[in-house]
Amino acid sequence: MSIKNVFLLGAGASFGSGGCIPNAPPLGLGLFQLLEEKGEIAKSVDSDIAELFRENFEEGMTAFMERHPEKIDSFQREMALFFLQFQPKPDNVYHELIRRFYRNSIFSSTNYELIFELCANDIGLKIYYDSSRDDDGISLLKIHGSANFWPDLMGSQISGISISGSGTHIEAPVRPRNLEESIHLCEVEDSLSPAIAVYAPEKKSFICDEYVKDQYNKWVLSIQNAKRIFIIGVRVNLNDKHIWDKISNTKGKVYYFGMNSDKLDFFNWKRECGKVDAFFVESEFATSLKKISRFIRQ
């Protein structure tokens, strides 16, 4: 039986989701400046690399990894702690998105923060980081990892730990933690970081990469089987082939929600990949829900 709906949510969705404490999480362009204000590693970045970060976060991250590979784990932990500060208010749009569509949908996200999870918990739903779930929960696949995906080192299932010039590499089971536990680990841990992909073109995770890959592989299988794919807040970037090439090859209809500034990139992608049943919908996140309901009824 084919999956009815898959949602792919990006930074733009959380940015446009409305009520957040202390404020909406930033988009990529403004991220480094805020990290500089909050963290120690970001504040100490060499000036030439800091300038790269401000212009293009991924280019800055690539240069930072090449020059300071020994600091990657600390930087990842610092960035995770930054994203863990964001919490939803009652009027956050994710609440309504989940209420309306969770029964027949799989959700996926490129984001590290936990706003979606906290909204689901507010509604009384358990998060299943899987493409299947029980009746008490909601399916969520975080294809770039998550700030609460911490390696579980209490057992004996660790398959490999290595510390090299490119940081700590570890493969181990992952135990998703709650918000408080995740914040605590970021604050006290001096070696490891959560399993989040490095914010660079390769999107590689040095910690529990196999777990993050499994999230991604389940997402690929989900969109291959979906009747409809709804994309909200994910910038069309043809260099992100792991996302846009996979969406190009799906059989279901694709609905992309964005603003006028997103149109050119979307139609360039559509023309290049030849996907006829891909549709651009100009809409903010808050006003997209009624349109999604209409598309589902068609």
Short mmCIF file of C-alpha atoms in Angstrom, two decimals:
data_model
loop_
_atom_site.label_atom_id
_atom_site.label_comp_id
_atom_site.label_asym_id
_atom_site.label_seq_id
_atom_site.Cartn_x
_atom_site.Cartn_y
_atom_site.Cartn_z
CA MET A 1 0.00 0.00 0.00
CA SER A 2 1.50 3.32 -1.04
CA ILE A 3 2.13 6.12 1.41
CA LYS A 4 -0.29 8.99 0.90
CA ASN A 5 1.68 12.06 1.96
CA VAL A 6 5.28 12.91 2.79
CA PHE A 7 6.17 16.35 4.13
CA LEU A 8 9.71 17.70 3.80
CA LEU A 9 10.33 20.63 6.13
CA GLY A 10 13.37 22.90 6.10
CA ALA A 11 14.81 25.91 7.86
CA GLY A 12 12.30 28.18 6.15
CA ALA A 13 9.43 26.24 7.73
CA SER A 14 10.71 26.70 11.27
CA PHE A 15 11.64 30.32 10.52
CA GLY A 16 8.09 30.96 9.33
CA SER A 17 6.29 28.81 11.90
CA GLY A 18 5.24 31.70 14.08
CA GLY A 19 5.45 31.71 17.86
CA CYS A 20 8.86 30.56 19.13
CA ILE A 21 10.88 31.15 22.25
CA PRO A 22 13.15 33.16 22.26
CA ASN A 23 12.43 33.93 18.59
CA ALA A 24 12.24 32.13 15.25
CA PRO A 25 15.37 30.09 14.42
CA PRO A 26 17.48 31.76 11.75
CA LEU A 27 17.93 30.89 8.11
CA GLY A 28 21.38 29.86 6.94
CA LEU A 29 22.44 33.35 5.93
CA GLY A 30 22.13 34.78 9.42
CA LEU A 31 23.21 31.71 11.36
CA PHE A 32 26.92 32.37 11.85
CA GLN A 33 26.48 35.85 13.31
CA LEU A 34 24.19 34.42 15.98
CA LEU A 35 26.61 31.56 16.67
CA GLU A 36 29.38 34.12 17.17
CA GLU A 37 27.28 35.90 19.77
CA LYS A 38 26.46 32.67 21.64
CA GLY A 39 29.43 30.36 21.38
CA GLU A 40 33.14 30.17 22.06
CA ILE A 41 34.30 28.19 19.02
CA ALA A 42 32.43 30.34 16.50
CA LYS A 43 33.76 33.49 18.18
CA SER A 44 37.34 32.26 17.80
CA VAL A 45 37.15 31.42 14.07
CA ASP A 46 39.88 33.01 11.96
CA SER A 47 38.70 36.25 10.37
CA ASP A 48 39.00 35.05 6.77
CA ILE A 49 36.95 31.93 7.50
CA ALA A 50 34.45 33.94 9.53
CA GLU A 51 33.88 36.12 6.48
CA LEU A 52 33.23 33.00 4.40
CA PHE A 53 30.76 31.79 7.02
CA ARG A 54 28.86 35.07 6.84
CA GLU A 55 28.65 34.95 3.03
CA ASN A 56 27.91 31.22 2.68
CA PHE A 57 27.76 28.97 5.75
CA GLU A 58 28.62 25.81 3.82
CA GLU A 59 31.74 27.36 2.27
CA GLY A 60 32.82 28.61 5.67
CA MET A 61 32.29 25.18 7.21
CA THR A 62 34.33 23.51 4.48
CA ALA A 63 37.23 25.89 5.08
CA PHE A 64 36.93 25.51 8.86
CA MET A 65 37.08 21.70 8.64
CA GLU A 66 40.21 21.87 6.50
CA ARG A 67 42.04 24.27 8.80
CA HIS A 68 40.78 23.14 12.22
CA PRO A 69 39.65 19.50 12.01
CA GLU A 70 40.37 19.05 15.71
CA LYS A 71 37.59 21.52 16.56
CA ILE A 72 34.78 19.93 14.56
CA ASP A 73 33.18 18.05 17.45
CA SER A 74 33.20 21.16 19.65
CA PHE A 75 31.70 23.25 16.86
CA GLN A 76 28.98 20.65 16.23
CA ARG A 77 28.15 20.51 19.93
CA GLU A 78 28.04 24.31 20.11
CA MET A 79 25.73 24.50 17.12
CA ALA A 80 23.44 21.81 18.55
CA LEU A 81 23.17 23.73 21.83
CA PHE A 82 22.29 26.86 19.87
CA PHE A 83 19.40 25.11 18.09
CA LEU A 84 18.13 23.49 21.27
CA GLN A 85 17.17 26.90 22.67
CA PHE A 86 14.19 27.22 20.29
CA GLN A 87 10.85 26.12 21.71
CA PRO A 88 7.34 26.58 20.31
CA LYS A 89 4.62 28.81 21.69
CA PRO A 90 0.97 27.62 21.54
CA ASP A 91 0.37 29.51 18.27
CA ASN A 92 3.25 27.84 16.41
CA VAL A 93 2.05 26.62 13.00
CA TYR A 94 3.60 23.17 13.47
CA HIS A 95 0.83 22.42 16.00
CA GLU A 96 -1.87 22.84 13.37
CA LEU A 97 0.16 21.10 10.65
CA ILE A 98 0.51 18.04 12.85
CA ARG A 99 -3.12 18.00 13.98
CA ARG A 100 -4.42 18.14 10.43
CA PHE A 101 -2.16 15.71 8.64
CA TYR A 102 -0.29 13.30 10.93
CA ARG A 103 -2.66 10.37 10.47
CA ASN A 104 -1.90 9.78 6.79
CA SER A 105 1.56 11.26 6.54
CA ILE A 106 5.24 10.80 7.14
CA PHE A 107 7.08 13.96 8.12
CA SER A 108 10.73 14.62 7.37
CA SER A 109 13.02 17.51 8.16
CA THR A 110 16.45 18.87 7.32
CA ASN A 111 16.50 20.80 10.61
CA TYR A 112 18.55 20.07 13.73
CA GLU A 113 16.19 21.76 16.22
CA LEU A 114 13.29 20.16 18.08
CA ILE A 115 10.41 22.57 17.45
CA PHE A 116 8.43 19.95 15.51
CA GLU A 117 8.95 17.30 18.20
CA LEU A 118 7.93 19.66 21.00
CA CYS A 119 4.75 20.60 19.13
CA ALA A 120 3.90 16.93 18.65
CA ASN A 121 4.47 16.32 22.36
CA ASP A 122 2.19 19.27 23.20
CA ILE A 123 -0.57 17.51 21.25
CA GLY A 124 0.10 14.25 23.09
CA LEU A 125 1.86 12.38 20.28
CA LYS A 126 4.98 10.28 20.62
CA ILE A 127 7.76 10.77 18.07
CA TYR A 128 8.84 7.72 16.06
CA TYR A 129 12.02 8.43 14.15
CA ASP A 130 10.93 5.88 11.61
CA SER A 131 8.68 5.53 8.59
CA SER A 132 6.32 3.35 10.65
CA ARG A 133 4.67 4.14 13.96
CA ASP A 134 2.11 3.02 16.49
CA ASP A 135 -1.26 4.72 16.87
CA ASP A 136 0.01 6.92 19.69
CA GLY A 137 2.57 8.69 17.58
CA ILE A 138 3.87 10.41 14.50
CA SER A 139 6.57 9.46 12.00
CA LEU A 140 9.47 11.89 11.67
CA LEU A 141 12.65 11.32 9.68
CA LYS A 142 15.49 13.79 10.28
CA ILE A 143 17.63 13.30 7.22
CA HIS A 144 20.54 15.45 8.43
CA GLY A 145 20.46 14.21 12.00
CA SER A 146 19.16 16.01 15.07
CA ALA A 147 20.44 17.85 18.12
CA ASN A 148 18.89 15.14 20.33
CA PHE A 149 20.47 12.14 18.54
CA TRP A 150 23.16 11.14 21.03
CA PRO A 151 25.28 7.99 20.84
CA ASP A 152 24.35 5.42 23.46
CA LEU A 153 27.66 4.27 24.92
CA MET A 154 26.24 2.40 27.90
CA GLY A 155 25.98 -0.91 26.04
CA SER A 156 28.53 -3.06 24.26
CA GLN A 157 27.34 -2.50 20.69
CA ILE A 158 29.89 0.14 19.71
CA SER A 159 31.27 -0.84 16.33
CA GLY A 160 34.10 1.61 16.06
CA ILE A 161 35.70 4.68 17.56
CA SER A 162 38.55 6.55 15.95
CA ILE A 163 40.01 9.96 16.65
CA SER A 164 41.90 11.46 13.75
CA GLY A 165 42.71 14.75 12.13
CA SER A 166 39.11 15.10 11.04
CA GLY A 167 37.56 14.76 14.48
CA THR A 168 35.99 11.92 16.42
CA HIS A 169 34.43 9.14 14.36
CA ILE A 170 32.12 6.79 16.18
CA GLU A 171 29.54 4.24 15.16
CA ALA A 172 27.19 3.25 17.95
CA PRO A 173 23.48 2.94 18.64
CA VAL A 174 21.65 6.25 18.98
CA ARG A 175 19.27 7.04 21.80
CA PRO A 176 17.17 10.13 21.10
CA ARG A 177 17.06 12.30 24.20
CA ASN A 178 14.48 14.79 25.40
CA LEU A 179 15.15 18.52 25.32
CA GLU A 180 16.53 18.81 28.84
CA GLU A 181 18.84 15.82 28.48
CA SER A 182 20.12 17.09 25.13
CA ILE A 183 20.91 20.54 26.52
CA HIS A 184 22.69 18.98 29.51
CA LEU A 185 24.84 16.75 27.30
CA CYS A 186 25.83 19.67 25.09
CA GLU A 187 26.89 21.60 28.17
CA VAL A 188 28.89 18.88 29.95
CA GLU A 189 30.24 16.70 27.13
CA ASP A 190 33.84 17.49 26.17
CA SER A 191 34.43 14.92 23.43
CA LEU A 192 31.32 13.80 21.60
CA SER A 193 28.54 15.67 19.85
CA PRO A 194 25.06 14.63 18.72
CA ALA A 195 24.62 12.86 15.40
CA ILE A 196 24.12 15.83 13.10
CA ALA A 197 25.50 16.20 9.61
CA VAL A 198 28.19 18.82 9.19
CA TYR A 199 26.59 21.89 7.60
CA ALA A 200 28.70 21.54 4.46
CA PRO A 201 27.95 20.22 0.94
CA GLU A 202 28.76 16.57 1.77
CA LYS A 203 26.33 16.53 4.76
CA LYS A 204 28.48 13.91 6.51
CA SER A 205 28.04 13.10 10.17
CA PHE A 206 31.17 12.12 12.08
CA ILE A 207 29.09 10.77 14.97
CA CYS A 208 26.83 7.77 14.27
CA ASP A 209 26.83 8.37 10.52
CA GLU A 210 25.10 5.04 9.87
CA TYR A 211 22.12 6.09 11.96
CA VAL A 212 21.78 9.36 10.06
CA LYS A 213 22.14 7.50 6.76
CA ASP A 214 19.36 5.16 7.86
CA GLN A 215 17.09 8.16 8.48
CA TYR A 216 17.92 9.39 4.98
CA ASN A 217 17.43 6.00 3.32
CA LYS A 218 14.00 5.63 4.93
CA TRP A 219 13.13 9.08 3.63
CA VAL A 220 14.17 8.11 0.10
CA LEU A 221 11.99 5.00 0.24
CA SER A 222 9.09 7.06 1.64
CA ILE A 223 9.10 9.64 -1.14
CA GLN A 224 9.40 6.89 -3.75
CA ASN A 225 6.15 5.42 -2.46
CA ALA A 226 4.29 8.66 -1.76
CA LYS A 227 1.28 9.90 -3.70
CA ARG A 228 2.04 13.48 -2.74
CA ILE A 229 5.17 15.24 -1.49
CA PHE A 230 4.75 18.62 0.20
CA ILE A 231 7.92 20.71 0.50
CA ILE A 232 7.93 23.67 2.86
CA GLY A 233 10.88 25.91 3.66
CA VAL A 234 13.55 23.96 1.76
CA ARG A 235 15.57 26.05 -0.66
CA VAL A 236 15.95 24.60 -4.14
CA ASN A 237 19.68 24.05 -4.44
CA LEU A 238 20.74 21.81 -7.33
CA ASN A 239 24.01 21.12 -5.52
CA ASP A 240 21.99 19.28 -2.87
CA LYS A 241 21.68 16.29 -5.16
CA HIS A 242 20.90 13.96 -2.26
CA ILE A 243 17.59 15.80 -1.96
CA TRP A 244 16.61 17.19 -5.34
CA ASP A 245 17.77 14.28 -7.51
CA LYS A 246 15.71 11.92 -5.35
CA ILE A 247 12.63 14.15 -5.55
CA SER A 248 13.09 14.38 -9.33
CA ASN A 249 12.71 10.61 -9.62
CA THR A 250 9.54 10.23 -7.56
CA LYS A 251 6.23 9.11 -9.07
CA GLY A 252 3.98 11.19 -6.83
CA LYS A 253 2.94 14.80 -7.24
CA VAL A 254 5.26 17.40 -5.75
CA TYR A 255 3.92 20.61 -4.23
CA TYR A 256 6.56 23.21 -3.39
CA PHE A 257 5.53 26.06 -1.10
CA GLY A 258 7.61 29.20 -1.34
CA MET A 259 7.68 32.90 -2.01
CA ASN A 260 8.13 34.81 -5.25
CA SER A 261 11.92 34.82 -4.77
CA ASP A 262 11.90 30.99 -4.87
CA LYS A 263 10.15 30.68 -8.24
CA LEU A 264 13.15 30.91 -10.55
CA ASP A 265 15.15 28.20 -8.75
CA PHE A 266 12.10 25.93 -8.60
CA PHE A 267 11.27 26.22 -12.30
CA ASN A 268 14.94 25.81 -13.27
CA TRP A 269 14.97 22.54 -11.29
CA LYS A 270 11.67 21.43 -12.80
CA ARG A 271 12.87 22.15 -16.32
CA GLU A 272 16.20 20.42 -15.78
CA CYS A 273 14.73 17.25 -14.28
CA GLY A 274 11.63 17.14 -16.49
CA LYS A 275 9.20 16.40 -13.66
CA VAL A 276 5.84 17.44 -15.07
CA ASP A 277 3.73 16.90 -11.96
CA ALA A 278 5.66 19.35 -9.76
CA PHE A 279 3.80 22.51 -8.77
CA PHE A 280 4.90 25.81 -7.27
CA VAL A 281 2.53 27.29 -4.70
CA GLU A 282 3.26 30.84 -3.58
CA SER A 283 2.38 30.83 0.08
CA GLU A 284 3.73 31.46 3.54
CA PHE A 285 3.78 28.50 5.92
CA ALA A 286 0.78 29.69 7.94
CA THR A 287 -1.42 30.09 4.87
CA SER A 288 -0.33 26.84 3.23
CA LEU A 289 -2.39 24.46 5.37
CA LYS A 290 -5.75 25.12 3.73
CA LYS A 291 -4.13 24.71 0.32
CA ILE A 292 -2.57 21.40 1.38
CA SER A 293 -5.98 20.17 2.54
CA ARG A 294 -7.43 21.06 -0.86
CA PHE A 295 -4.66 19.22 -2.72
CA ILE A 296 -5.21 16.12 -0.58
CA ARG A 297 -8.94 16.14 -1.34
CA GLN A 298 -8.36 16.27 -5.11
#
